[in-house]
PDB file of C-alpha atoms in Angstrom:
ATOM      1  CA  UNK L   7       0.953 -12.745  -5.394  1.00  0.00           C
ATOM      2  CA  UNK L   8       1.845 -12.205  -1.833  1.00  0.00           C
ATOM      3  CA  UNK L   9       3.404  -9.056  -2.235  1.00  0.00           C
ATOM      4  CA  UNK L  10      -0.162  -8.040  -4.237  1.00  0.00           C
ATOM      5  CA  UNK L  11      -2.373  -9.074  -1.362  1.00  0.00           C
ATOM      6  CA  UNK L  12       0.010  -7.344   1.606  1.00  0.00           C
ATOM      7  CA  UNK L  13      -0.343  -3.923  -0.434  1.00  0.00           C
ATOM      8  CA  UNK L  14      -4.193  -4.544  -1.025  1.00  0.00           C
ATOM      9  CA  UNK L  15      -4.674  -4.899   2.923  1.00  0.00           C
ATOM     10  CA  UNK L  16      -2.500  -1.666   2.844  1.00  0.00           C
ATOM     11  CA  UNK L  17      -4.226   0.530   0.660  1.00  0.00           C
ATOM     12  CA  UNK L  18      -7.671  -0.964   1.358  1.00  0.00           C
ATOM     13  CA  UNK L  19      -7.489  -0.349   5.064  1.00  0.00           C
ATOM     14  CA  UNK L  20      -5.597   3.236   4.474  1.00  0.00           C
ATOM     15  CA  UNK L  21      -8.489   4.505   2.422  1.00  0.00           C
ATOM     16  CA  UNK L  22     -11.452   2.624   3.853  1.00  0.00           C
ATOM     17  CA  UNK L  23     -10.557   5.123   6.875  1.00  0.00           C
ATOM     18  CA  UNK L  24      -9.929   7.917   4.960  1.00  0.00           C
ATOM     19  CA  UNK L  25     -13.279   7.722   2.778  1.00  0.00           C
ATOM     20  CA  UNK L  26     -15.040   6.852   6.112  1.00  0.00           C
ATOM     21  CA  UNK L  27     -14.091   9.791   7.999  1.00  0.00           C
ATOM     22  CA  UNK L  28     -15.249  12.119   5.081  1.00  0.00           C
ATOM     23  CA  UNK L  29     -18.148   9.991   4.845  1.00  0.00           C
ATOM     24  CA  UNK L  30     -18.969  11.087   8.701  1.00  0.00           C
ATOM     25  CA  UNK L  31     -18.163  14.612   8.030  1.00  0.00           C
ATOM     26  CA  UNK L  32     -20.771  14.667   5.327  1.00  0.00           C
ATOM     27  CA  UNK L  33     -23.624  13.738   7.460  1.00  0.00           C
ATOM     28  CA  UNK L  34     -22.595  16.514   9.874  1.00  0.00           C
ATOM     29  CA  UNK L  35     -23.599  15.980  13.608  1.00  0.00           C
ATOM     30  CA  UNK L  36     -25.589  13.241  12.323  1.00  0.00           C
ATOM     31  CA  UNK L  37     -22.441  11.161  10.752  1.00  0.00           C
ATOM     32  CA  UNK L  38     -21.652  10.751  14.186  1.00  0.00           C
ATOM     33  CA  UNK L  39     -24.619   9.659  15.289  1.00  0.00           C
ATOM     34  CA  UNK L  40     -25.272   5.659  15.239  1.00  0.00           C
ATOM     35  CA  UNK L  41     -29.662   5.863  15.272  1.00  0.00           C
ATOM     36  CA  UNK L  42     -29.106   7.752  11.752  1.00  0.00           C
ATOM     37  CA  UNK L  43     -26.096   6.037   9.930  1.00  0.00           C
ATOM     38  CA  UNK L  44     -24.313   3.054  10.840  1.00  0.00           C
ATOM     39  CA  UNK L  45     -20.781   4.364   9.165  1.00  0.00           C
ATOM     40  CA  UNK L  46     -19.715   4.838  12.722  1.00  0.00           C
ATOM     41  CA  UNK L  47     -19.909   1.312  13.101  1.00  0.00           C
ATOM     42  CA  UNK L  48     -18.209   0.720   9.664  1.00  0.00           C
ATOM     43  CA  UNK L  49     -15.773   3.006  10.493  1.00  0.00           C
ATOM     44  CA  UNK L  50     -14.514   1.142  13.749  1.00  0.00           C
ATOM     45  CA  UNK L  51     -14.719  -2.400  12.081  1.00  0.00           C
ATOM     46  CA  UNK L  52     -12.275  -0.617   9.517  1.00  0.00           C
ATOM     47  CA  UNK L  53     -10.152   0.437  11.966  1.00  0.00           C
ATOM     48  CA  UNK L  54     -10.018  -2.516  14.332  1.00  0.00           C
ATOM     49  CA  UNK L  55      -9.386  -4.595  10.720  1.00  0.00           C
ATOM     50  CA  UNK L  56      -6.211  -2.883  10.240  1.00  0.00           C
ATOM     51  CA  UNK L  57      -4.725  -3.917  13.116  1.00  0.00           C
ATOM     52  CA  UNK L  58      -6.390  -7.131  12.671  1.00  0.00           C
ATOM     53  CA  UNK L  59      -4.728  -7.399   9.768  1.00  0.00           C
ATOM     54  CA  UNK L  60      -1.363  -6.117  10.910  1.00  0.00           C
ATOM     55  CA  UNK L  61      -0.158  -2.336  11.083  1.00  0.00           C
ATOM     56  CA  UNK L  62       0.712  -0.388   7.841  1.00  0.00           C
ATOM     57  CA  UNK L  63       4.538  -0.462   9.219  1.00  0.00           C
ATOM     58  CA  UNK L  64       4.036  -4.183   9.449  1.00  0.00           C
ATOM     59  CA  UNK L  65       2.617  -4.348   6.324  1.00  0.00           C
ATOM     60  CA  UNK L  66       5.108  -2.168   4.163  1.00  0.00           C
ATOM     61  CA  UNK L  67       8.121  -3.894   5.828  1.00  0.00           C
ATOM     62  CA  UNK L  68       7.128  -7.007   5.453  1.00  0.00           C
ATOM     63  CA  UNK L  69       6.878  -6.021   2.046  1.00  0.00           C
ATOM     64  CA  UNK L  70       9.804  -4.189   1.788  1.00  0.00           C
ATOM     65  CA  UNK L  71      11.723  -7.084   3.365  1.00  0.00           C
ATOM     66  CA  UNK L  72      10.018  -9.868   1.117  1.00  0.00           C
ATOM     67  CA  UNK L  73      11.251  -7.552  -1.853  1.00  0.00           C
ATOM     68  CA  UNK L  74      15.044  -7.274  -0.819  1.00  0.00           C
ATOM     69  CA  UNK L  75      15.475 -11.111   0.327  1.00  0.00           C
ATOM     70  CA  UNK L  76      14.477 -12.832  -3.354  1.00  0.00           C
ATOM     71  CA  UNK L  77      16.053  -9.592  -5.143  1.00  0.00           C
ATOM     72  CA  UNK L  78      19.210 -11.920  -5.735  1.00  0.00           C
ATOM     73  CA  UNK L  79      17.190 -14.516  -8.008  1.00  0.00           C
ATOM     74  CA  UNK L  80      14.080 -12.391  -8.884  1.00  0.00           C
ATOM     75  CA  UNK L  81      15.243  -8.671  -9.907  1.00  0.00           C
ATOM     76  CA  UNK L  82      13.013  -5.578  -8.749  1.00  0.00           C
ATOM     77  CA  UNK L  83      13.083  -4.927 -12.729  1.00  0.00           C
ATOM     78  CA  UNK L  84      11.326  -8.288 -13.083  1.00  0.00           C
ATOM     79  CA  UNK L  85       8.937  -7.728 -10.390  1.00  0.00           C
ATOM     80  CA  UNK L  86       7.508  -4.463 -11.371  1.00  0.00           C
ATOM     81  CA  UNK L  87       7.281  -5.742 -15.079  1.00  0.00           C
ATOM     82  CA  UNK L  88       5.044  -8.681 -14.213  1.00  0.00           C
ATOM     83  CA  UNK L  89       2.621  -7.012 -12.035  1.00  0.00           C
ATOM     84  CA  UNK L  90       2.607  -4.102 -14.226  1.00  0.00           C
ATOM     85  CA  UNK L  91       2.113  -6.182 -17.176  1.00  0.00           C
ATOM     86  CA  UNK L  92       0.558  -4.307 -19.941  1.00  0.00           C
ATOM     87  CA  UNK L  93       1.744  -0.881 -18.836  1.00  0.00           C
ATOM     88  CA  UNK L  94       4.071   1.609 -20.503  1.00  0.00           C
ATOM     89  CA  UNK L  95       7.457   1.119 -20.716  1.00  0.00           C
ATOM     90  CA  UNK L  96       8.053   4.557 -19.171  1.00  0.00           C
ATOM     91  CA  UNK L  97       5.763   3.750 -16.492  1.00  0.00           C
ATOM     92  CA  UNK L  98       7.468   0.152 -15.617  1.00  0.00           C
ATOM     93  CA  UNK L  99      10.789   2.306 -15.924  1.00  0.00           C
ATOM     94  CA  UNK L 100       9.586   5.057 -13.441  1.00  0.00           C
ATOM     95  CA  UNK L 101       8.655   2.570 -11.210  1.00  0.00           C
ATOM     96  CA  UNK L 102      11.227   0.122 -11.326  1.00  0.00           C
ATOM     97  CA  UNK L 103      13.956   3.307 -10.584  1.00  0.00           C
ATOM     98  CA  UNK L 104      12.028   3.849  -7.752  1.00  0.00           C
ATOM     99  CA  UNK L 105      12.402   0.524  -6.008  1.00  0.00           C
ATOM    100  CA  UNK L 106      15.806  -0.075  -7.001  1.00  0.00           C
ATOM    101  CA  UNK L 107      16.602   3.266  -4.996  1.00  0.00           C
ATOM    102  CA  UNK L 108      14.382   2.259  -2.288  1.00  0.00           C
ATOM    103  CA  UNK L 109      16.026  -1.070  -2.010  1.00  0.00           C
ATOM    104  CA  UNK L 110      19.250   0.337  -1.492  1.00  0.00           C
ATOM    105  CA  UNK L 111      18.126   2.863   1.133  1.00  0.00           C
ATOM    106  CA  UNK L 112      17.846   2.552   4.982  1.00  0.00           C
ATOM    107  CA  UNK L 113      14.006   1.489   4.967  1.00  0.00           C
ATOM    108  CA  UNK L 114      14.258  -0.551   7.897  1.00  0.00           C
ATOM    109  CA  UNK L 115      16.886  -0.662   9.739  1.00  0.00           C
ATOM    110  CA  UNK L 116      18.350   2.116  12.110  1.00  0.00           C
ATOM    111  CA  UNK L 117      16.547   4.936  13.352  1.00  0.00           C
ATOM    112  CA  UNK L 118      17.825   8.215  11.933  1.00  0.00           C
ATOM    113  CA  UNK L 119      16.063  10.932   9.597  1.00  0.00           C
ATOM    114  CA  UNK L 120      17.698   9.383   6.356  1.00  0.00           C
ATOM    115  CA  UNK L 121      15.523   6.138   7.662  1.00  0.00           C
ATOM    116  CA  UNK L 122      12.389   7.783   8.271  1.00  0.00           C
ATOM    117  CA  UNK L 123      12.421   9.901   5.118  1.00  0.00           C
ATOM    118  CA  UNK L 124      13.039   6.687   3.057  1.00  0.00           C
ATOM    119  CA  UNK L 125      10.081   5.287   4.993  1.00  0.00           C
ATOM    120  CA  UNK L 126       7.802   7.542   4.212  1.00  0.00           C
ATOM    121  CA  UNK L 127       8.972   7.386   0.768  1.00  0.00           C
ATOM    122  CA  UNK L 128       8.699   3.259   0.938  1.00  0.00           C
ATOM    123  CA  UNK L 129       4.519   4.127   1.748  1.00  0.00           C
ATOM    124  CA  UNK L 130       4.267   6.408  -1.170  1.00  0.00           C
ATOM    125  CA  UNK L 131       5.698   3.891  -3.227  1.00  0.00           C
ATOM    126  CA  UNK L 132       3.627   1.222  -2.109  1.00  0.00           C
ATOM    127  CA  UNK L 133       0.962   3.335  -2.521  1.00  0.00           C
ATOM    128  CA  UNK L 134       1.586   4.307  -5.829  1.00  0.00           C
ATOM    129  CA  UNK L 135       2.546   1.252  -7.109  1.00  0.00           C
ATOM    130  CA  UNK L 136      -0.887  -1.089  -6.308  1.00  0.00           C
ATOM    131  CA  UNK L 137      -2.738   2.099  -7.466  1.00  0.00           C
ATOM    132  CA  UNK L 138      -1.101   1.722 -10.961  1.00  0.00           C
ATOM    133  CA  UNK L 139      -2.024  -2.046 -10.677  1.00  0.00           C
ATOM    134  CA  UNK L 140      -5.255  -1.978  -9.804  1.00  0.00           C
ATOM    135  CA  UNK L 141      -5.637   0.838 -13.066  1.00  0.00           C
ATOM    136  CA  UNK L 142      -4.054  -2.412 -15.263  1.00  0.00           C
ATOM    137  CA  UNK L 143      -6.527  -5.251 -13.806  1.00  0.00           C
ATOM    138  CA  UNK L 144      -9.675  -2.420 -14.137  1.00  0.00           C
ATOM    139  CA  UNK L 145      -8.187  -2.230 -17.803  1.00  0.00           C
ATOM    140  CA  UNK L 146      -7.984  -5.909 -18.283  1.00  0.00           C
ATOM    141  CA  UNK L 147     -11.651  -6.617 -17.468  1.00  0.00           C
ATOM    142  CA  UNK L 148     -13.185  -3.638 -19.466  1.00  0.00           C
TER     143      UNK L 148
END
């Protein structure tokens, strides 16, 4: 469950910036304008919430670090097949490969290209991973 929430704060404060910004850009001149809209304001209590919050490099490595220290007891394999419970074999497969690669990778430790290309592969995980698990929860209440 704590792994679940660190990704929601994650992706929730990723994209409630992203869909902000376009929000703005919509409105033109005005978006920017705080007499007309108040997504200005929105967009600043979304940005000082992620670092409320913690960082996204916080975030992920806490994660990331969370993942590796119980691997030993509780396998990546089983992780990904709980919280994608109800999803495709291939799916829980693709996924599961992922981390296990991931896991083995230098994430967080040393800087040196081979660390920040697994990094940025670490976010796109993360990424894609509570994306597929929030599709199984909307599927579990419909």
């Amino acid at each position: 469950m704590r792994e679940l929430v660190l990704l929601q704060k994650n992706c929730a404060t990723n994209e409630g910036a992203d869909v902000l910004r376009e929000a703005i850009s919509v409105f033109a001149g005005h978006g920017g304008m705080e007499e007309f809209s108040s997504l200005q304001r929105i967009f600043r209590d979304v940005v000082v919430k992620e670092r409320w919050e913690s960082s996204r490099n916080l975030l992920l490595t806490q994660i990331y670090r969370d993942i590796q220290r119980v691997s030993g007891w509780y396998s990546p394999e089983a992780f990904v097949a709980s919280v994608l419970d109800g999803a495709s074999q291939e799916e829980i497969k693709k996924f599961n490969e992922q981390l296990e690669d991931l896991l083995e990778r230098p994430v967080i430790s040393e800087v040196s290209e081979a660390s920040i290309d697994a990094a940025i592969e670490w976010d796109s995980f993360c990424t894609s991973f509570f994306k597929a698990y929030q599709e199984m929860a909307l599927k579990e209440i419909e």
